[in-house]
């Protein structure tokens, strides 16, 4: 629409984890719904080249894109809210910026010059922001979110770079939106605006005057308070947006729209568009807030207390739940507890089990035990990546009688390495960015549950792994009833296994959660939840006291 791309910069103040990513995604969503071409970017001030080598405790989930880049979890919010697939250019880190500059310096490109933060680092940051104009074929708006909190030492070069953008592009083409916290002090019984004032002052000291403030608070903030913030921070009162806690993140774009945030942005940039058509999204939020049933899905992973490590899975369950009018309650089970107390204690009243991806041996035995329980008791199961590998080990051990079956990831000297290192991973010593990463095609077997879910012969899904089902065991596994429901087009890699005489037992080597969208749940999550609904209803029809899982078990014994 515009000949000039406009720039929105989203910064954060006071504390981290205020939801800048969701705020950026929500603004992007509203502008897209107004017919604008939008592109989101995350600028991460850390020195890692990408988060791929970081521990989930440090960073949360690593979000893998189609092109195989390992990125910040905020890219997940952007993709989900804007229903748009992104690329490596949408996540820039200090590590990447310095990597480029140091390589250039060694090549001699700066010959004679002292290489400095200003101008060299700031120029590189700006060029990476502007690069999106080309990559995304002239978007109307580029929304760049700066990781961290204003005042952090490591984000300073980014702040300086985005300050310069206004100078170069003209203030009418740039908008700074600052996300801040307005805490409620219960002892005093009131909200406090001082932290917001201080963080805006910090921003102004760098030379950035915010055009709008998004004020996070536990409860809605009053007009008087907004006026006060407006006065102290020099931001027009209508541009002081209240962002109170809400029951679902998908409500946030609607809350912003109610307060006219998308109008404010369009007026600032001179965009003349129709108002956004939000009824479908509103309907989705309504269904999400008014579920007709409740399901319990057990989730057995390593980081049970760190939900950010499973962000996309949690969201994929929300999307699939809406589709079945179900609220999905996730029951987080530590795999080590299963080892100690047995699977039944945790799974007898679950409507389904999900085993997510992961690395390392800790907890694997508990996961295998959990899988055995749901396989034998006909409880819906979805295994993802390591979850599929555990399902194969379990099947090899308990259905094929290979008691020593295990994964080569954990033990090198194995009698039955049913999960093996992928051929092209041999000899790989460098850890960063070297897994099998990104989108690969997978051919589905007609008649399988996966085929039923996707409704097509070939799909593309995102991967992040080094190990795979060992082809030497294909015959034995299939002879005992495991279905290789999805393979790579050259048939060399098994991507999906299923147990056909089970109500719904599907395990995949890829990460379906990364492609689920609020208005378009991922087919496998959707059908997993549908199977869980059926199972739940069947159980409810029986005597409430009867526990079908243990009845099944009793029958077997
Ligand atoms: N650790 C396993 C592998 O590398 C699984 C990886 C994952 O779950 N993302 O193959």
XYZ file of N, CA, C and O and ligand atoms in Angstrom, residues 356-360 384-387 389 409-410 419 435 464-468 509 511, ligand 1:
94
model
N 6.591 -35.103 24.865
C 7.188 -34.120 23.966
C 8.621 -34.465 23.597
O 9.170 -35.455 24.073
N 9.228 -33.603 22.806
C 10.622 -33.775 22.418
C 11.542 -33.520 23.597
O 11.129 -32.998 24.636
N 12.779 -33.889 23.438
C 13.737 -33.651 24.503
C 15.088 -34.259 24.184
O 15.259 -34.936 23.167
N 16.018 -34.008 25.068
C 17.383 -34.493 24.882
C 17.869 -35.092 26.191
O 17.482 -34.650 27.268
N 18.700 -36.096 26.105
C 19.305 -36.665 27.313
C 18.461 -37.781 27.892
O 17.254 -37.878 27.658
N 6.030 -37.025 20.366
C 6.694 -36.057 19.495
C 8.207 -36.187 19.646
O 8.735 -36.072 20.754
N 8.882 -36.446 18.546
C 10.343 -36.471 18.474
C 10.920 -37.463 19.486
O 10.800 -38.663 19.278
N 11.490 -37.014 20.602
C 11.954 -37.977 21.605
C 10.785 -38.858 22.043
O 10.959 -40.040 22.347
N 9.590 -38.285 22.052
C 8.384 -39.044 22.416
C 8.154 -40.203 21.455
O 7.757 -41.303 21.860
N 10.583 -41.614 19.692
C 11.704 -42.534 19.884
C 11.436 -43.431 21.097
O 11.693 -44.638 21.058
N 21.424 -42.643 21.365
C 21.706 -41.330 21.963
C 22.221 -41.498 23.399
O 23.019 -40.701 23.869
N 21.738 -42.546 24.060
C 22.046 -42.666 25.491
C 23.165 -43.668 25.781
O 23.904 -43.503 26.728
N 16.814 -47.026 18.047
C 16.944 -45.632 17.600
C 18.429 -45.382 17.387
O 19.246 -45.644 18.274
N 21.793 -30.044 13.747
C 20.834 -31.156 13.756
C 20.113 -31.236 12.403
O 20.328 -30.386 11.536
N 13.811 -31.341 14.296
C 14.984 -30.901 15.083
C 15.508 -32.110 15.858
O 15.150 -32.344 16.992
N 16.338 -32.891 15.213
C 16.829 -34.117 15.876
C 18.079 -34.642 15.188
O 18.416 -34.220 14.079
N 18.758 -35.563 15.889
C 19.939 -36.221 15.312
C 19.730 -37.728 15.149
O 20.473 -38.398 14.476
N 18.720 -38.254 15.842
C 18.522 -39.709 15.870
C 17.217 -40.066 15.165
O 16.346 -39.211 14.988
N 17.124 -41.329 14.795
C 15.935 -41.754 14.041
C 15.715 -43.249 14.251
O 16.596 -43.947 14.758
N 8.259 -38.062 14.319
C 9.636 -37.650 14.519
C 9.775 -36.122 14.425
O 10.732 -35.543 14.896
N 7.937 -31.999 14.637
C 7.279 -31.190 15.670
C 6.005 -30.537 15.130
O 6.040 -29.385 14.682
N 17.218 -36.195 21.297
C 16.518 -36.714 20.176
C 17.308 -36.547 18.883
O 18.187 -35.720 18.799
C 15.163 -36.071 20.043
C 15.238 -34.629 19.762
C 13.933 -33.907 20.020
O 13.059 -34.429 20.698
N 13.818 -32.677 19.554
O 17.032 -37.214 17.929
